[in-house]
Coordinates of C-alpha atoms and ligand atoms in Angstrom, one line a residue:
M958 CA 27.2 53.7 -45.8
K959 CA 30.0 54.5 -43.3
I960 CA 31.5 52.0 -40.9
L961 CA 33.9 52.6 -38.1
V962 CA 36.6 49.9 -37.9
T963 CA 38.7 50.2 -34.7
G964 CA 42.1 48.4 -35.1
G965 CA 41.5 48.6 -38.8
L966 CA 45.2 48.2 -39.6
G967 CA 45.6 45.0 -37.6
Y968 CA 45.6 41.5 -39.0
I969 CA 41.9 40.9 -39.2
G970 CA 40.9 44.5 -39.3
S971 CA 42.9 45.2 -42.5
H972 CA 41.3 42.2 -44.3
V973 CA 37.8 43.4 -43.3
T974 CA 38.6 46.9 -44.4
V975 CA 39.5 45.6 -47.9
L976 CA 36.3 43.7 -48.2
L977 CA 34.3 46.8 -47.0
L978 CA 36.0 49.1 -49.5
E979 CA 35.4 46.6 -52.3
Q980 CA 31.7 46.8 -51.5
N981 CA 31.9 50.6 -51.9
I982 CA 31.4 51.1 -48.2
E983 CA 33.1 54.1 -46.7
V984 CA 35.5 52.9 -44.0
L985 CA 36.6 55.1 -41.1
C986 CA 39.6 53.3 -39.7
V987 CA 41.1 54.2 -36.4
D988 CA 44.3 52.6 -35.0
N989 CA 46.9 53.7 -32.6
L990 CA 49.6 51.7 -34.4
D991 CA 50.4 49.9 -31.1
N992 CA 50.7 46.5 -32.8
S993 CA 50.3 47.5 -36.5
R994 CA 52.1 49.5 -39.1
L995 CA 51.1 52.5 -41.2
E996 CA 52.3 50.7 -44.4
V997 CA 49.3 48.4 -44.1
L998 CA 47.4 51.4 -45.7
D999 CA 49.6 51.0 -48.8
G1000 CA 48.7 47.3 -49.0
I1001 CA 45.0 48.1 -48.7
N1002 CA 45.3 50.7 -51.4
K1003 CA 47.2 48.4 -53.8
I1004 CA 44.4 45.8 -53.5
T1005 CA 41.4 48.1 -53.7
S1006 CA 42.7 51.3 -55.4
K1007 CA 40.9 53.0 -52.5
S1008 CA 41.8 54.2 -49.1
P1009 CA 39.9 54.2 -45.8
L1010 CA 39.6 57.5 -43.9
F1011 CA 42.4 57.0 -41.4
K1012 CA 42.8 58.4 -37.9
N1013 CA 45.7 57.6 -35.6
L1014 CA 43.8 57.5 -32.4
D1015 CA 43.8 55.6 -29.1
I1016 CA 40.3 54.6 -28.2
K1017 CA 41.2 54.9 -24.5
D1018 CA 41.3 58.7 -25.2
K1019 CA 37.7 59.7 -24.5
V1020 CA 38.2 63.3 -25.7
E1021 CA 39.6 62.3 -29.0
L1022 CA 36.8 59.8 -29.5
E1023 CA 34.2 62.5 -28.7
S1024 CA 35.6 64.7 -31.5
L1025 CA 35.8 61.7 -33.9
F1026 CA 32.1 61.0 -33.4
K1027 CA 31.3 64.7 -33.7
E1028 CA 33.2 64.9 -37.0
H1029 CA 31.6 61.7 -38.3
D1030 CA 27.9 61.8 -37.2
D1031 CA 27.0 59.4 -39.9
I1032 CA 28.6 56.1 -38.7
Q1033 CA 26.2 53.3 -39.3
A1034 CA 28.0 50.4 -37.7
I1035 CA 31.1 49.8 -35.6
I1036 CA 33.4 46.8 -36.0
H1037 CA 35.6 46.7 -32.9
F1038 CA 39.0 45.0 -33.3
A1039 CA 41.3 47.3 -31.3
A1040 CA 42.6 45.2 -28.5
H1041 CA 45.8 43.4 -27.4
K1042 CA 45.7 39.7 -28.3
S1043 CA 48.7 37.8 -26.9
L1044 CA 47.8 35.3 -24.4
T1045 CA 51.4 34.9 -23.1
E1046 CA 52.0 38.7 -22.9
S1047 CA 48.7 39.1 -21.0
L1048 CA 50.0 36.7 -18.3
E1049 CA 52.9 39.0 -17.7
K1050 CA 51.0 42.3 -18.0
P1051 CA 47.5 41.7 -16.8
L1052 CA 46.7 45.3 -15.9
N1053 CA 47.8 46.5 -19.3
Y1054 CA 45.4 44.0 -20.9
Y1055 CA 42.5 44.9 -18.7
N1056 CA 43.1 48.6 -19.2
N1057 CA 43.5 48.4 -23.0
N1058 CA 40.8 45.8 -23.8
I1059 CA 38.2 46.8 -21.3
V1060 CA 38.6 50.6 -21.1
G1061 CA 38.8 50.8 -24.9
L1062 CA 35.7 48.7 -25.3
L1063 CA 33.7 50.8 -22.7
N1064 CA 34.7 54.0 -24.4
I1065 CA 33.6 53.0 -27.8
L1066 CA 30.5 51.2 -26.6
N1067 CA 29.3 54.4 -24.9
F1068 CA 28.9 55.9 -28.4
S1069 CA 27.4 52.8 -29.8
V1070 CA 24.7 52.7 -27.1
E1071 CA 24.1 56.5 -27.0
K1072 CA 23.9 56.9 -30.7
D1073 CA 22.2 53.6 -31.4
I1074 CA 25.0 52.3 -33.7
P1075 CA 25.1 48.5 -34.2
F1076 CA 28.3 46.9 -32.8
I1077 CA 30.3 43.9 -34.0
Y1078 CA 32.6 42.5 -31.4
S1079 CA 35.7 40.4 -32.0
S1080 CA 35.8 37.6 -29.5
S1081 CA 37.7 34.4 -29.4
C1082 CA 37.2 30.7 -28.8
T1083 CA 39.5 31.3 -25.9
V1084 CA 36.3 32.1 -23.9
Y1085 CA 35.5 28.4 -23.9
G1086 CA 38.6 27.7 -21.7
D1087 CA 39.5 24.1 -21.1
V1088 CA 37.1 22.4 -23.5
K1089 CA 36.5 18.7 -23.1
V1090 CA 34.4 18.0 -26.3
S1091 CA 34.6 19.3 -29.8
P1092 CA 32.9 20.4 -32.0
I1093 CA 32.2 23.3 -29.6
N1094 CA 28.9 25.0 -30.0
E1095 CA 27.9 28.5 -28.7
E1096 CA 26.0 26.9 -25.7
N1097 CA 29.2 25.5 -24.3
A1098 CA 30.1 26.8 -20.9
T1099 CA 32.5 29.8 -20.8
N1100 CA 33.9 29.5 -17.3
D1101 CA 37.6 30.0 -17.2
P1102 CA 39.5 31.4 -20.2
K1103 CA 42.8 30.7 -18.4
S1104 CA 44.5 34.1 -19.2
P1105 CA 43.9 37.8 -18.7
Y1106 CA 43.5 38.1 -22.5
G1107 CA 40.8 35.5 -22.5
N1108 CA 39.2 37.1 -19.4
T1109 CA 39.0 40.5 -21.2
K1110 CA 37.2 38.8 -24.2
L1111 CA 34.7 37.1 -21.9
I1112 CA 34.1 40.2 -19.8
G1113 CA 33.6 42.1 -23.0
E1114 CA 30.9 39.7 -24.1
Q1115 CA 29.2 40.1 -20.7
I1116 CA 29.3 43.9 -21.0
L1117 CA 27.6 43.6 -24.4
K1118 CA 25.0 41.2 -23.0
D1119 CA 24.3 43.6 -20.2
C1120 CA 23.9 46.5 -22.6
F1121 CA 21.5 44.3 -24.7
N1122 CA 19.4 43.5 -21.5
A1123 CA 19.2 47.1 -20.5
S1124 CA 18.2 48.5 -23.8
D1125 CA 15.3 48.2 -26.1
K1126 CA 17.3 48.9 -29.3
F1127 CA 20.9 47.8 -28.8
K1128 CA 22.2 45.5 -31.6
T1129 CA 25.3 43.5 -31.3
I1130 CA 27.0 40.5 -32.9
I1131 CA 29.7 38.7 -31.0
L1132 CA 32.0 36.7 -33.2
R1133 CA 34.1 34.0 -31.5
Y1134 CA 37.1 33.3 -33.8
F1135 CA 38.8 30.0 -33.9
N1136 CA 42.4 30.1 -35.2
P1137 CA 42.8 32.7 -38.0
I1138 CA 45.5 32.0 -40.5
G1139 CA 46.7 33.1 -44.0
A1140 CA 46.7 36.3 -45.8
H1141 CA 45.0 38.2 -48.7
P1142 CA 45.7 36.2 -51.9
S1143 CA 47.4 39.3 -53.4
G1144 CA 50.2 39.0 -50.8
Y1145 CA 49.8 42.8 -50.0
I1146 CA 48.4 42.4 -46.6
G1147 CA 48.7 39.7 -44.0
E1148 CA 49.7 39.0 -40.4
Y1149 CA 52.4 41.5 -39.3
P1150 CA 53.6 40.4 -35.9
L1151 CA 55.8 42.8 -34.1
G1152 CA 58.3 40.8 -32.2
T1153 CA 58.4 37.0 -32.1
P1154 CA 55.0 35.4 -32.8
Q1155 CA 53.5 32.9 -30.5
N1156 CA 51.0 31.4 -32.9
L1157 CA 51.8 28.3 -34.9
I1158 CA 51.5 29.6 -38.5
P1159 CA 53.6 32.8 -38.3
Y1160 CA 56.2 31.0 -36.3
L1161 CA 56.3 28.2 -38.8
T1162 CA 56.6 30.5 -41.8
Q1163 CA 59.3 32.5 -40.0
T1164 CA 61.2 29.3 -39.3
V1165 CA 61.1 28.2 -43.0
I1166 CA 62.3 31.6 -44.1
G1167 CA 65.2 31.2 -41.7
K1168 CA 64.4 33.4 -38.8
H1169 CA 64.3 30.5 -36.3
P1170 CA 66.3 27.3 -36.3
F1171 CA 63.3 25.1 -35.9
L1172 CA 59.6 25.0 -35.0
R1173 CA 58.8 23.6 -31.6
V1174 CA 55.9 21.2 -31.7
F1175 CA 54.4 21.5 -28.3
G1176 CA 53.6 18.0 -27.0
S1177 CA 53.2 14.7 -28.8
D1178 CA 51.3 12.7 -26.1
Y1179 CA 47.9 14.2 -26.4
E1180 CA 45.0 11.8 -26.9
T1181 CA 44.8 12.5 -30.7
E1182 CA 45.7 10.2 -33.6
D1183 CA 49.3 11.5 -33.9
G1184 CA 49.6 12.8 -30.4
T1185 CA 49.7 16.5 -31.3
C1186 CA 47.0 19.1 -30.6
I1187 CA 44.1 19.7 -33.0
R1188 CA 42.8 23.1 -33.9
D1189 CA 40.4 24.8 -36.3
Y1190 CA 42.4 27.0 -38.7
I1191 CA 40.2 29.5 -40.4
H1192 CA 41.4 31.5 -43.4
V1193 CA 41.4 35.2 -42.6
M1194 CA 39.5 35.9 -45.9
D1195 CA 36.7 33.7 -44.8
L1196 CA 36.8 35.3 -41.3
A1197 CA 36.7 38.8 -42.8
K1198 CA 33.7 37.7 -44.9
A1199 CA 31.9 36.7 -41.7
H1200 CA 32.0 40.4 -40.7
I1201 CA 30.5 41.5 -44.0
E1202 CA 27.7 38.9 -43.5
S1203 CA 27.2 40.2 -40.0
I1204 CA 26.8 43.8 -41.3
N1205 CA 24.2 42.5 -43.8
Y1206 CA 22.4 40.6 -41.1
L1207 CA 22.3 43.6 -38.8
I1208 CA 20.9 45.8 -41.6
S1209 CA 18.3 43.2 -42.6
F1210 CA 17.2 42.5 -39.1
K1211 CA 13.9 44.2 -38.5
N1212 CA 13.4 43.6 -34.7
K1213 CA 14.6 46.4 -32.5
K1214 CA 17.3 44.7 -30.5
M1215 CA 19.7 41.9 -31.1
C1216 CA 22.5 40.0 -29.3
E1217 CA 23.9 37.1 -31.4
I1218 CA 26.9 35.0 -30.4
L1219 CA 28.4 33.1 -33.3
N1220 CA 31.4 30.8 -33.7
V1221 CA 33.6 31.5 -36.7
G1222 CA 35.6 28.5 -37.7
T1223 CA 35.7 25.8 -40.3
G1224 CA 34.2 23.0 -38.3
K1225 CA 37.2 20.8 -39.0
G1226 CA 40.3 20.2 -36.9
Y1227 CA 43.9 19.5 -38.0
S1228 CA 46.8 18.4 -35.8
V1229 CA 50.1 20.3 -35.7
L1230 CA 51.9 17.5 -37.6
E1231 CA 49.1 17.5 -40.2
V1232 CA 49.6 21.2 -40.7
I1233 CA 53.3 20.8 -41.1
K1234 CA 52.8 18.0 -43.7
I1235 CA 50.2 20.0 -45.7
F1236 CA 52.5 23.1 -45.6
E1237 CA 55.4 21.1 -47.0
K1238 CA 53.1 19.6 -49.7
V1239 CA 51.6 22.9 -50.9
T1240 CA 54.8 25.0 -50.8
G1241 CA 57.5 22.4 -51.6
E1242 CA 59.5 23.7 -48.5
K1243 CA 60.8 21.6 -45.7
V1244 CA 59.8 22.6 -42.1
P1245 CA 62.5 22.0 -39.6
F1246 CA 60.8 21.0 -36.3
K1247 CA 61.5 19.4 -33.0
V1248 CA 58.9 17.9 -30.7
V1249 CA 59.2 19.5 -27.2
G1250 CA 57.1 19.3 -24.1
P1251 CA 53.5 20.5 -24.0
R1252 CA 52.8 24.2 -23.7
E1253 CA 51.0 25.3 -20.6
G1254 CA 47.3 25.9 -21.1
D1255 CA 46.9 24.1 -24.4
V1256 CA 43.8 22.0 -24.8
P1257 CA 44.2 18.8 -26.8
I1258 CA 41.4 19.3 -29.3
A1259 CA 39.3 22.5 -30.2
F1260 CA 37.2 22.9 -33.3
A1261 CA 34.0 24.7 -33.9
D1262 CA 30.5 23.8 -34.5
V1263 CA 29.6 26.3 -37.2
K1264 CA 25.9 25.4 -37.8
K1265 CA 24.6 28.5 -36.1
I1266 CA 26.4 31.1 -38.3
Y1267 CA 25.4 29.1 -41.4
T1268 CA 21.8 28.9 -40.4
K1269 CA 21.6 32.6 -39.4
M1270 CA 23.6 34.2 -42.2
G1271 CA 24.3 31.5 -44.8
W1272 CA 28.0 32.0 -44.1
K1273 CA 30.4 29.2 -44.8
T1274 CA 34.0 28.9 -45.6
K1275 CA 35.4 29.1 -49.2
F1276 CA 39.1 28.6 -48.5
T1277 CA 40.9 25.5 -47.4
L1278 CA 43.7 24.9 -45.0
E1279 CA 45.9 24.5 -48.1
D1280 CA 44.9 27.9 -49.3
G1281 CA 45.6 29.4 -45.9
L1282 CA 49.0 27.9 -45.7
K1283 CA 50.0 28.8 -49.2
S1284 CA 48.9 32.4 -48.7
A1285 CA 50.7 32.6 -45.3
W1286 CA 53.9 31.5 -47.1
N1287 CA 53.4 33.9 -50.0
W1288 CA 53.0 36.7 -47.4
E1289 CA 56.1 35.7 -45.5
K1290 CA 58.1 35.9 -48.7
H1291 CA 56.7 39.3 -49.4
L1292 CA 57.7 40.5 -45.9
V1293 CA 61.2 39.3 -46.4
K1294 CA 61.6 41.2 -49.7
K1295 CA 60.3 44.3 -48.0
F1296 CA 62.5 44.4 -44.9
Ligands
UD1_1495 C1 45.4 31.0 -29.4 C2 44.3 31.4 -28.5 C3 43.1 31.7 -29.4 C4 43.4 32.7 -30.4 C5 44.6 32.1 -31.3 C6 45.0 33.0 -32.4 C7 43.8 30.3 -26.5 C8 43.5 29.0 -25.8 N1 43.9 30.2 -27.7 O1 45.0 29.7 -29.9 O2 42.1 32.3 -28.6 O3 42.3 32.9 -31.3 O4 45.7 31.9 -30.4 O5 45.6 34.2 -31.9 O6 43.7 31.3 -25.9 N2 52.0 25.3 -31.5 C9 53.2 24.6 -31.7 N3 54.3 25.4 -31.8 C10 54.3 26.8 -31.8 C11 53.1 27.4 -31.7 C12 51.9 26.7 -31.5 O7 53.2 23.4 -31.7 O8 55.4 27.4 -31.9 C13 50.8 24.5 -31.4 C14 50.0 24.8 -30.1 O9 50.4 23.9 -29.1 C15 48.5 24.5 -30.6 C16 48.6 24.9 -32.1 O10 49.9 24.9 -32.5 O11 48.2 23.2 -30.5 C17 48.0 26.3 -32.3 O12 48.6 27.2 -31.5 P1 48.4 28.8 -31.6 O13 48.6 29.2 -33.0 O14 49.3 29.4 -30.6 O15 46.9 29.0 -31.3 P2 46.0 28.5 -30.0 O16 46.8 28.4 -28.8 O17 45.2 27.4 -30.4

């Protein structure tokens, strides 16, 4: 079996690539290295003793894509990660986000529809926008994602639904990720942010290693037990496994067409202060932090209802928040040794 993974050297894409290779699936990995590094291939190889077929390619380039699909006419599924993902950056460069995330999706989707190749789409809980009640299930409204990045994810979902409606054989699974954290237990691959990360865990580990003087805890007056925001932190290995289950589900599905939207989270929320406390406990390190004002756009509480993905595919998490934080720290130390 051959699977095309776009953005396969990125944070989630690289972990999925590892799991696919471990299942003896041939992986065709395309990435334009816009927000990833070629060395990720070494990490993948160290873990699996295998290498994906790799092509440095920008999926916005239709001509290149055309020849890729000509060369590989045996692709049986597409997992599409290649997209920009910073909410803050998207507010500054909206056109860049619409161009990259939507044009890229349309180009790749053309081949999926035309050649009848099942399509797994990486979406985000950001599509739920300003949620009032958690756990959030898939029926929750998706009105206002609050950023161009979030809009591109929601528009992407709509495009897929329209393809599904228009076809009698299009198969797609849309995975709405909550907050991915952690790294492969080997410490050979992990999150590799270029520039200063905006997300909590990479910023926290970078602070502890000495790259930042302190972690800013955004807001302490939210209506939560300790006043800080609550999120659903999902280990990247569990998240990667959800893609493998999605492939299995697509293959086993006998009906002609499919469009499933599934949350991927743990179903449990932790506050920022709880995360800091647990990190200190499992690593023995102190986290220097200061409480500052709230960050614009943050919702107080967001965690997933994960009944649907469990019912459909039997997927559930294996790793804990402790595992995620330990592996994130292990990875940060690996990065410091390397650079
Ligand atoms: C964001 C996106 C989400 C995406 C996720 C991972 C939204 C609303 N959320 O989630 O779609 O999947 O990133 O890329 O678009 N925090 C601090 N200090 C920091 C950084 C964060 O206190 O330096 C707090 C935040 O206020 C928040 C929590 O930590 O309460 C998690 O923040 P972050 O990791 O940025 O993820 P989200 O904003 O939840």
